[in-house]
Amino acid sequence: MRRPGYGQSEWFEISSGILLLFIAGGVSLFGGRGGLNGLFFGILIVGFASIFLSQVFIRQRWIRLFLISSGISAQLYVAFFALSTKDIIFFLLMVGWIFGMLISDKGVIEGLVKEGNAKKGFRPDLLAVVSGVTLLLIGTILTGASLWTEWLLPHTNHLLLGNSLYLIIAFVYVFAGVGLTIAELREWRSVHRLVMRALVAVLFGVIGTSYILAGSFIPATAFIGIALLTIIGKFAHRVHVEPAGIEGGSEENKMVYAYERAGRITIWLIILLFGFSSIIDNDSNPISFIAFCLIGLVSVLYYHLAPIAKYTKKNYLISLFVVTIAFDVYWWAHGALESSFTLLSFVLVVAAGVVVRPLWIVLMAGVVWFVPLANTLLASEYDLQKLGYYTISLMIITLYTFLTGERRINVIDELAKVNASMKESLTKEAKIQEQLVGKTKNVEKANKELVEMRSALLNVLEDVEKSNRQLKIDHHRQDAVFSSIGEGLVASDKNGKIILANLTATKILSVKLEDIVGKSIESVLKFYQPDSDILDTSVFDEVWSGKNGKLKDNLFLLNKEGRRIPIAGEASPFLDDREHISGIVLAFRDVTLEREIAQQKSSFISVASHQLRTPINAVRWYVDLLLGGDAGKLSKQQHEFIADISTSVVRMASLIDDLLKVSRAEEGKMHVDFEVVSPKNLVESSITEITAVTKSRKQRFEIEIPDDISDVRTDKENIREVLKNLLSNAAKYTPDGGKLGLRVSRSEKGVQFEIWDTGYGIPKEHQHHVFEKFYRGKRAVTMETVGTGLGLYIAKHIIEACNGSIWFESTEGEGSRFFFVLPAAEELKQA
Amino acid sequence: MAKTVLIVEDEGAMQRALKNKLENAGYTVLTAADGAEALEQMRTGNPNLVLLDLIMPKLDGISVLREAKGDEALKAIPVIILTNLSSGDKVAEAMQLGTFDFLVKANYSLEDVLGKVKERIGDA
């Protein structure tokens, strides 16, 4: 429960109420006839006043309840008095008023009672109700008793204060109007209502006072009671009622507001009764009654039952105007000017209250009210009561419309504002929501795309990884192959910069891979001839020209440590798709071991041969001795045997000789003694031997040597041997009776020696084997088992070592021609 | 008096074969089996000719030759190298030192050797 502080407006109200009380009380005490009635009422009023004051200052609920209940009981008392005076109308009026008050204040009462119920112990609220009811009962009993005694009901008329009363009322009215204007300008809204309430209270008090003066105490009490209630009710309302009419208010407030409405409905009904009373009382004019009824009904319907909306108010006004003007016209026609003006004023006030500011209501009402007042004053007679009724009705209307209209307008405005703002925010929200949904959709879409991209990327990554792994495997494989090759491999790009080298190569070179990569290949692979400091780059020359190159025999590779390593190998160019050299690769191997082995083999053969020579020689000489008869004469058989021994020994000796020669040739140790010698000289030594053979086999031997043939610079012994070999071959492979010969001639290369025969020749398929080691033609083998197959091999070596060349021509069945040419001495000399 | 030939040869069989051949031809034959013996024989034996082998223990042929040629008493004695060696570097040296002939045993029969001896110093 709120207990608002008392502001200026409240004090104004309070003070006006108090003033009214005292006036009423004083008047009723000292005015009128006095007597028990007056005293009774006076006590009542004083009692009210004191309770009221204490309620204001103490603010006890129970006091308020007491006041409300006593007020209601006072009204009941008045009602019964009215009944006693046979003033049925007034009785009904009072009952109606009470009913209305009860309804409008019901919520308040209930609230107060509820509050009291919550507390335990002493219940002052109950006490208040009880005392109020008690007073009522007392009053009722007294009234009932007076009905039969008639001594409690004085009846008098006092016209003394008649005119002045109205003047006072008029002044009050004007004062109220001015006050309200000020309040309006300063926007004391609640003040308006308070002031109006005060005004109503004052007026009712005044009217009551007038009744007292006129001797009518019962109506006076009624009016004063109403005045009091108005004030008290305001307090009660103000405390409990928050801005009513707005949805969402508390249940309590809603209830209060409902009861307020009910109260107002009652008031309108009372207006109806007023109308009704006026008919019965004076005019007996059914029209005015109907008019009042209609107006009241319409008001009720529109103002209370219809939903609160400006347009309904407009409709209400329109209907009201129509009705009013109709009746005004009627009354005017019938000379009932007062009535018409009253009605008109009423309508105008209502209209003003709905549409315009309360100030205008006041002014309008004031102006309109003055007309009947003036009329009355001008007229010789006037009806106080009637005027009072009109005033009351006017006041009620003014007050009510002002109160409700104002509040309603405010409420409507507030509601409309709130509605609009809510709509706006709802629309905004909807828009935002839409945007969000749109955005969410976009995000979802982007998300989906990202997910797809991600999975695509993952796929790509997988593929890349796979190919990576494959590459690694291939690489490892390559490395393995590369490393495991027994030969050293070094490759360069087309600029000769080393791009790779395998493990064997780096080992042979005694370097680290990183040391040689990028360096010029010819600067890293340095080849030398034996006992030479000149670089042999022949293999590079060959390979860079696009051919496969071969490292010369007996080359050495200079390694990082300065060692010369016996080396053998090949080089190949890399060709790109356009047959351009994009690089070269060299494959080489350390042949130290090979050469050592060859060396050892050679030296073994050499040594073995030498060792063999000695004993064989010894055998030969002894055979010679024996054959020569130095050991005595031999028998035929002995001679034969020894001859055979000799043959074998000779063969042995010659084989060993040949082996020695071969080994020497292979070692490269073929010893060549160059001297200038004439071909004749060379040939001479071989002639004797060969002629012996040809004679014995009946072969013809021809010799052709020009006398002016130039000398040759060559190894005498070796060439003699070659000649011997070739000649003996020619004789061997020519049948008995055949021809053979030696021809010496000059050729552009030097001196040419030709040994020709008419023998069996060499079959074509065997011709390229002729100069090979240990080769003997099939024919040769079948003919003679003597022969090592080394002769021509050795001959070739000798000729080549003498800077000559040897070749042959042969036709099977016809004969052969063996040629060799030696450089002539003059040329050499000249060279 | 018969001419004397000194045979310097470490191989016994060959020595005897040569000796036999030469003696049959009428020469007086002295033998030496090594270089030192050879020089001694040259000094004491007064050979008309020396058949000198090159490969010998103690002192090889070339050294003998050198010494002989360096010796006033011996340098006039003609020398024929009779060897199994066929390498030429020795030939040059031997020639320089004054050898008349350089014979490779494998290429010459005993008869050829006898012929060379006769050629050099005449008959026994």
PDB file of C-alpha atoms in Angstrom, chain A residues 626-782:
ATOM      1  CA  LEU A 626     125.784 -85.398 -81.078  1.00  0.00           C
ATOM      2  CA  LEU A 627     124.621 -84.746 -84.554  1.00  0.00           C
ATOM      3  CA  GLY A 628     127.955 -83.132 -85.378  1.00  0.00           C
ATOM      4  CA  GLY A 629     129.755 -86.278 -84.393  1.00  0.00           C
ATOM      5  CA  ASP A 630     131.641 -84.629 -81.613  1.00  0.00           C
ATOM      6  CA  ALA A 631     130.688 -87.406 -79.307  1.00  0.00           C
ATOM      7  CA  GLY A 632     131.535 -90.054 -81.795  1.00  0.00           C
ATOM      8  CA  LYS A 633     129.984 -91.487 -84.872  1.00  0.00           C
ATOM      9  CA  LEU A 634     126.320 -92.208 -84.643  1.00  0.00           C
ATOM     10  CA  SER A 635     124.487 -95.119 -86.094  1.00  0.00           C
ATOM     11  CA  LYS A 636     121.760 -94.429 -88.529  1.00  0.00           C
ATOM     12  CA  GLN A 637     119.136 -95.059 -85.991  1.00  0.00           C
ATOM     13  CA  GLN A 638     120.879 -92.997 -83.372  1.00  0.00           C
ATOM     14  CA  HIS A 639     121.127 -90.205 -85.849  1.00  0.00           C
ATOM     15  CA  GLU A 640     117.470 -90.450 -86.633  1.00  0.00           C
ATOM     16  CA  PHE A 641     116.473 -90.416 -83.026  1.00  0.00           C
ATOM     17  CA  ILE A 642     118.636 -87.476 -82.171  1.00  0.00           C
ATOM     18  CA  ALA A 643     117.357 -85.676 -85.226  1.00  0.00           C
ATOM     19  CA  ASP A 644     113.848 -86.102 -83.951  1.00  0.00           C
ATOM     20  CA  ILE A 645     114.931 -84.838 -80.546  1.00  0.00           C
ATOM     21  CA  SER A 646     116.471 -81.875 -82.256  1.00  0.00           C
ATOM     22  CA  THR A 647     113.251 -81.052 -84.070  1.00  0.00           C
ATOM     23  CA  SER A 648     111.250 -81.106 -80.898  1.00  0.00           C
ATOM     24  CA  VAL A 649     113.807 -79.070 -79.083  1.00  0.00           C
ATOM     25  CA  VAL A 650     113.893 -76.512 -81.850  1.00  0.00           C
ATOM     26  CA  ARG A 651     110.185 -76.213 -81.712  1.00  0.00           C
ATOM     27  CA  MET A 652     110.273 -75.782 -77.973  1.00  0.00           C
ATOM     28  CA  ALA A 653     112.877 -73.135 -78.250  1.00  0.00           C
ATOM     29  CA  SER A 654     110.950 -71.260 -80.876  1.00  0.00           C
ATOM     30  CA  LEU A 655     107.764 -71.428 -78.812  1.00  0.00           C
ATOM     31  CA  ILE A 656     109.480 -70.045 -75.810  1.00  0.00           C
ATOM     32  CA  ASP A 657     110.959 -67.341 -77.949  1.00  0.00           C
ATOM     33  CA  ASP A 658     107.582 -66.455 -79.260  1.00  0.00           C
ATOM     34  CA  LEU A 659     106.068 -66.422 -75.794  1.00  0.00           C
ATOM     35  CA  LEU A 660     108.776 -64.118 -74.679  1.00  0.00           C
ATOM     36  CA  LYS A 661     108.174 -61.855 -77.592  1.00  0.00           C
ATOM     37  CA  VAL A 662     104.454 -61.845 -76.996  1.00  0.00           C
ATOM     38  CA  SER A 663     104.843 -61.013 -73.360  1.00  0.00           C
ATOM     39  CA  ARG A 664     107.230 -58.274 -74.210  1.00  0.00           C
ATOM     40  CA  ALA A 665     104.867 -56.889 -76.782  1.00  0.00           C
ATOM     41  CA  GLU A 666     101.958 -56.939 -74.335  1.00  0.00           C
ATOM     42  CA  GLU A 667     103.990 -55.312 -71.647  1.00  0.00           C
ATOM     43  CA  GLY A 668     104.766 -52.599 -74.027  1.00  0.00           C
ATOM     44  CA  LYS A 669     108.397 -53.471 -73.497  1.00  0.00           C
ATOM     45  CA  MET A 670     109.043 -54.391 -77.052  1.00  0.00           C
ATOM     46  CA  HIS A 671     112.504 -53.167 -77.492  1.00  0.00           C
ATOM     47  CA  VAL A 672     113.072 -51.418 -80.736  1.00  0.00           C
ATOM     48  CA  ASP A 673     116.522 -50.401 -81.848  1.00  0.00           C
ATOM     49  CA  PHE A 674     116.244 -48.056 -84.696  1.00  0.00           C
ATOM     50  CA  GLU A 675     119.026 -47.909 -87.221  1.00  0.00           C
ATOM     51  CA  VAL A 676     119.236 -47.041 -90.786  1.00  0.00           C
ATOM     52  CA  VAL A 677     119.493 -50.123 -92.844  1.00  0.00           C
ATOM     53  CA  SER A 678     118.977 -51.004 -96.434  1.00  0.00           C
ATOM     54  CA  PRO A 679     116.228 -53.351 -97.366  1.00  0.00           C
ATOM     55  CA  LYS A 680     118.751 -55.541 -99.081  1.00  0.00           C
ATOM     56  CA  ASN A 681     120.571 -55.961 -95.868  1.00  0.00           C
ATOM     57  CA  LEU A 682     117.359 -56.842 -94.103  1.00  0.00           C
ATOM     58  CA  VAL A 683     116.416 -59.379 -96.700  1.00  0.00           C
ATOM     59  CA  GLU A 684     119.792 -61.000 -97.093  1.00  0.00           C
ATOM     60  CA  SER A 685     119.812 -62.813 -93.793  1.00  0.00           C
ATOM     61  CA  SER A 686     116.413 -64.340 -94.423  1.00  0.00           C
ATOM     62  CA  ILE A 687     117.236 -65.411 -97.949  1.00  0.00           C
ATOM     63  CA  THR A 688     119.572 -68.217 -97.097  1.00  0.00           C
ATOM     64  CA  GLU A 689     117.125 -69.894 -94.861  1.00  0.00           C
ATOM     65  CA  ILE A 690     114.213 -69.621 -97.170  1.00  0.00           C
ATOM     66  CA  THR A 691     116.064 -70.758-100.245  1.00  0.00           C
ATOM     67  CA  ALA A 692     117.044 -73.869 -98.392  1.00  0.00           C
ATOM     68  CA  VAL A 693     113.399 -74.612 -97.694  1.00  0.00           C
ATOM     69  CA  THR A 694     112.149 -73.789-101.196  1.00  0.00           C
ATOM     70  CA  LYS A 695     114.878 -75.896-102.806  1.00  0.00           C
ATOM     71  CA  SER A 696     113.957 -78.885-100.796  1.00  0.00           C
ATOM     72  CA  ARG A 697     110.347 -78.507-101.740  1.00  0.00           C
ATOM     73  CA  LYS A 698     110.962 -77.716-105.324  1.00  0.00           C
ATOM     74  CA  GLN A 699     109.387 -74.299-105.000  1.00  0.00           C
ATOM     75  CA  ARG A 700     110.434 -71.314-107.003  1.00  0.00           C
ATOM     76  CA  PHE A 701     111.519 -68.323-105.024  1.00  0.00           C
ATOM     77  CA  GLU A 702     111.684 -64.954-106.672  1.00  0.00           C
ATOM     78  CA  ILE A 703     113.148 -61.797-105.215  1.00  0.00           C
ATOM     79  CA  GLU A 704     112.761 -58.283-106.447  1.00  0.00           C
ATOM     80  CA  ILE A 705     114.580 -55.427-104.848  1.00  0.00           C
ATOM     81  CA  PRO A 706     115.253 -52.227-106.781  1.00  0.00           C
ATOM     82  CA  ASP A 707     118.825 -51.041-106.495  1.00  0.00           C
ATOM     83  CA  ASP A 708     117.867 -47.475-105.716  1.00  0.00           C
ATOM     84  CA  ILE A 709     115.460 -48.361-103.035  1.00  0.00           C
ATOM     85  CA  SER A 710     115.845 -46.043-100.087  1.00  0.00           C
ATOM     86  CA  ASP A 711     117.025 -47.132 -96.733  1.00  0.00           C
ATOM     87  CA  VAL A 712     114.716 -47.584 -93.816  1.00  0.00           C
ATOM     88  CA  ARG A 713     115.167 -46.639 -90.253  1.00  0.00           C
ATOM     89  CA  THR A 714     114.058 -49.586 -88.253  1.00  0.00           C
ATOM     90  CA  ASP A 715     114.972 -52.425 -85.893  1.00  0.00           C
ATOM     91  CA  LYS A 716     117.128 -54.740 -87.969  1.00  0.00           C
ATOM     92  CA  GLU A 717     116.743 -57.917 -85.972  1.00  0.00           C
ATOM     93  CA  ASN A 718     113.020 -57.637 -85.515  1.00  0.00           C
ATOM     94  CA  ILE A 719     112.351 -56.886 -89.142  1.00  0.00           C
ATOM     95  CA  ARG A 720     114.541 -59.780 -90.131  1.00  0.00           C
ATOM     96  CA  GLU A 721     112.405 -61.919 -87.920  1.00  0.00           C
ATOM     97  CA  VAL A 722     109.231 -60.634 -89.515  1.00  0.00           C
ATOM     98  CA  LEU A 723     110.629 -61.363 -92.920  1.00  0.00           C
ATOM     99  CA  LYS A 724     111.650 -64.813 -91.807  1.00  0.00           C
ATOM    100  CA  ASN A 725     108.222 -65.449 -90.443  1.00  0.00           C
ATOM    101  CA  LEU A 726     106.341 -64.233 -93.468  1.00  0.00           C
ATOM    102  CA  LEU A 727     108.595 -66.061 -95.885  1.00  0.00           C
ATOM    103  CA  SER A 728     108.402 -69.277 -93.972  1.00  0.00           C
ATOM    104  CA  ASN A 729     104.606 -68.945 -93.893  1.00  0.00           C
ATOM    105  CA  ALA A 730     104.532 -68.367 -97.633  1.00  0.00           C
ATOM    106  CA  ALA A 731     106.660 -71.465 -98.202  1.00  0.00           C
ATOM    107  CA  LYS A 732     104.703 -73.515 -95.713  1.00  0.00           C
ATOM    108  CA  TYR A 733     101.347 -72.777 -97.198  1.00  0.00           C
ATOM    109  CA  THR A 734     102.367 -73.245-100.809  1.00  0.00           C
ATOM    110  CA  PRO A 735     102.397 -76.736-102.165  1.00  0.00           C
ATOM    111  CA  ASP A 736     105.467 -78.349-103.594  1.00  0.00           C
ATOM    112  CA  GLY A 737     106.362 -76.863-106.924  1.00  0.00           C
ATOM    113  CA  GLY A 738     104.601 -73.662-106.156  1.00  0.00           C
ATOM    114  CA  LYS A 739     105.885 -70.167-106.461  1.00  0.00           C
ATOM    115  CA  LEU A 740     106.605 -67.511-103.883  1.00  0.00           C
ATOM    116  CA  GLY A 741     108.581 -64.359-103.716  1.00  0.00           C
ATOM    117  CA  LEU A 742     109.597 -61.135-102.070  1.00  0.00           C
ATOM    118  CA  ARG A 743     109.130 -57.772-103.677  1.00  0.00           C
ATOM    119  CA  VAL A 744     110.379 -54.500-102.303  1.00  0.00           C
ATOM    120  CA  SER A 745     108.999 -51.273-103.667  1.00  0.00           C
ATOM    121  CA  ARG A 746     108.540 -47.650-102.878  1.00  0.00           C
ATOM    122  CA  SER A 747     105.141 -46.455-101.721  1.00  0.00           C
ATOM    123  CA  GLU A 748     103.952 -43.114-100.494  1.00  0.00           C
ATOM    124  CA  LYS A 749     104.157 -44.331 -96.920  1.00  0.00           C
ATOM    125  CA  GLY A 750     107.686 -45.536 -97.237  1.00  0.00           C
ATOM    126  CA  VAL A 751     109.309 -48.785 -98.312  1.00  0.00           C
ATOM    127  CA  GLN A 752     106.939 -51.570 -98.981  1.00  0.00           C
ATOM    128  CA  PHE A 753     107.808 -55.214 -98.587  1.00  0.00           C
ATOM    129  CA  GLU A 754     105.585 -57.725-100.280  1.00  0.00           C
ATOM    130  CA  ILE A 755     105.716 -61.459 -99.698  1.00  0.00           C
ATOM    131  CA  TRP A 756     103.589 -63.305-102.151  1.00  0.00           C
ATOM    132  CA  ASP A 757     102.787 -66.922-102.766  1.00  0.00           C
ATOM    133  CA  THR A 758     100.632 -69.104-104.909  1.00  0.00           C
ATOM    134  CA  GLY A 759      99.521 -71.209-102.047  1.00  0.00           C
ATOM    135  CA  TYR A 760      96.258 -72.235-100.527  1.00  0.00           C
ATOM    136  CA  GLY A 761      95.235 -68.801 -99.434  1.00  0.00           C
ATOM    137  CA  ILE A 762      93.178 -67.903 -96.398  1.00  0.00           C
ATOM    138  CA  PRO A 763      89.437 -68.450 -96.404  1.00  0.00           C
ATOM    139  CA  LYS A 764      87.403 -65.304 -96.138  1.00  0.00           C
ATOM    140  CA  GLU A 765      85.710 -66.223 -92.887  1.00  0.00           C
ATOM    141  CA  HIS A 766      89.086 -66.617 -91.183  1.00  0.00           C
ATOM    142  CA  GLN A 767      90.757 -63.576 -92.566  1.00  0.00           C
ATOM    143  CA  HIS A 768      89.996 -61.221 -89.701  1.00  0.00           C
ATOM    144  CA  HIS A 769      91.444 -63.667 -87.202  1.00  0.00           C
ATOM    145  CA  VAL A 770      94.774 -63.811 -88.953  1.00  0.00           C
ATOM    146  CA  PHE A 771      96.697 -61.426 -86.736  1.00  0.00           C
ATOM    147  CA  GLU A 772      95.209 -62.786 -83.517  1.00  0.00           C
ATOM    148  CA  LYS A 773      97.207 -64.558 -80.863  1.00  0.00           C
ATOM    149  CA  PHE A 774      97.395 -68.311 -81.189  1.00  0.00           C
ATOM    150  CA  TYR A 775      95.345 -68.331 -84.362  1.00  0.00           C
ATOM    151  CA  ARG A 776      96.088 -70.984 -86.849  1.00  0.00           C
ATOM    152  CA  GLY A 777      93.960 -71.630 -89.884  1.00  0.00           C
ATOM    153  CA  LYS A 778      92.276 -74.968 -90.144  1.00  0.00           C
ATOM    154  CA  ARG A 779      94.287 -75.805 -93.146  1.00  0.00           C
ATOM    155  CA  ALA A 780      97.424 -74.966 -91.301  1.00  0.00           C
ATOM    156  CA  VAL A 781      96.497 -77.210 -88.489  1.00  0.00           C
ATOM    157  CA  THR A 782      95.705 -80.143 -90.700  1.00  0.00           C
TER     158      THR A 782
END
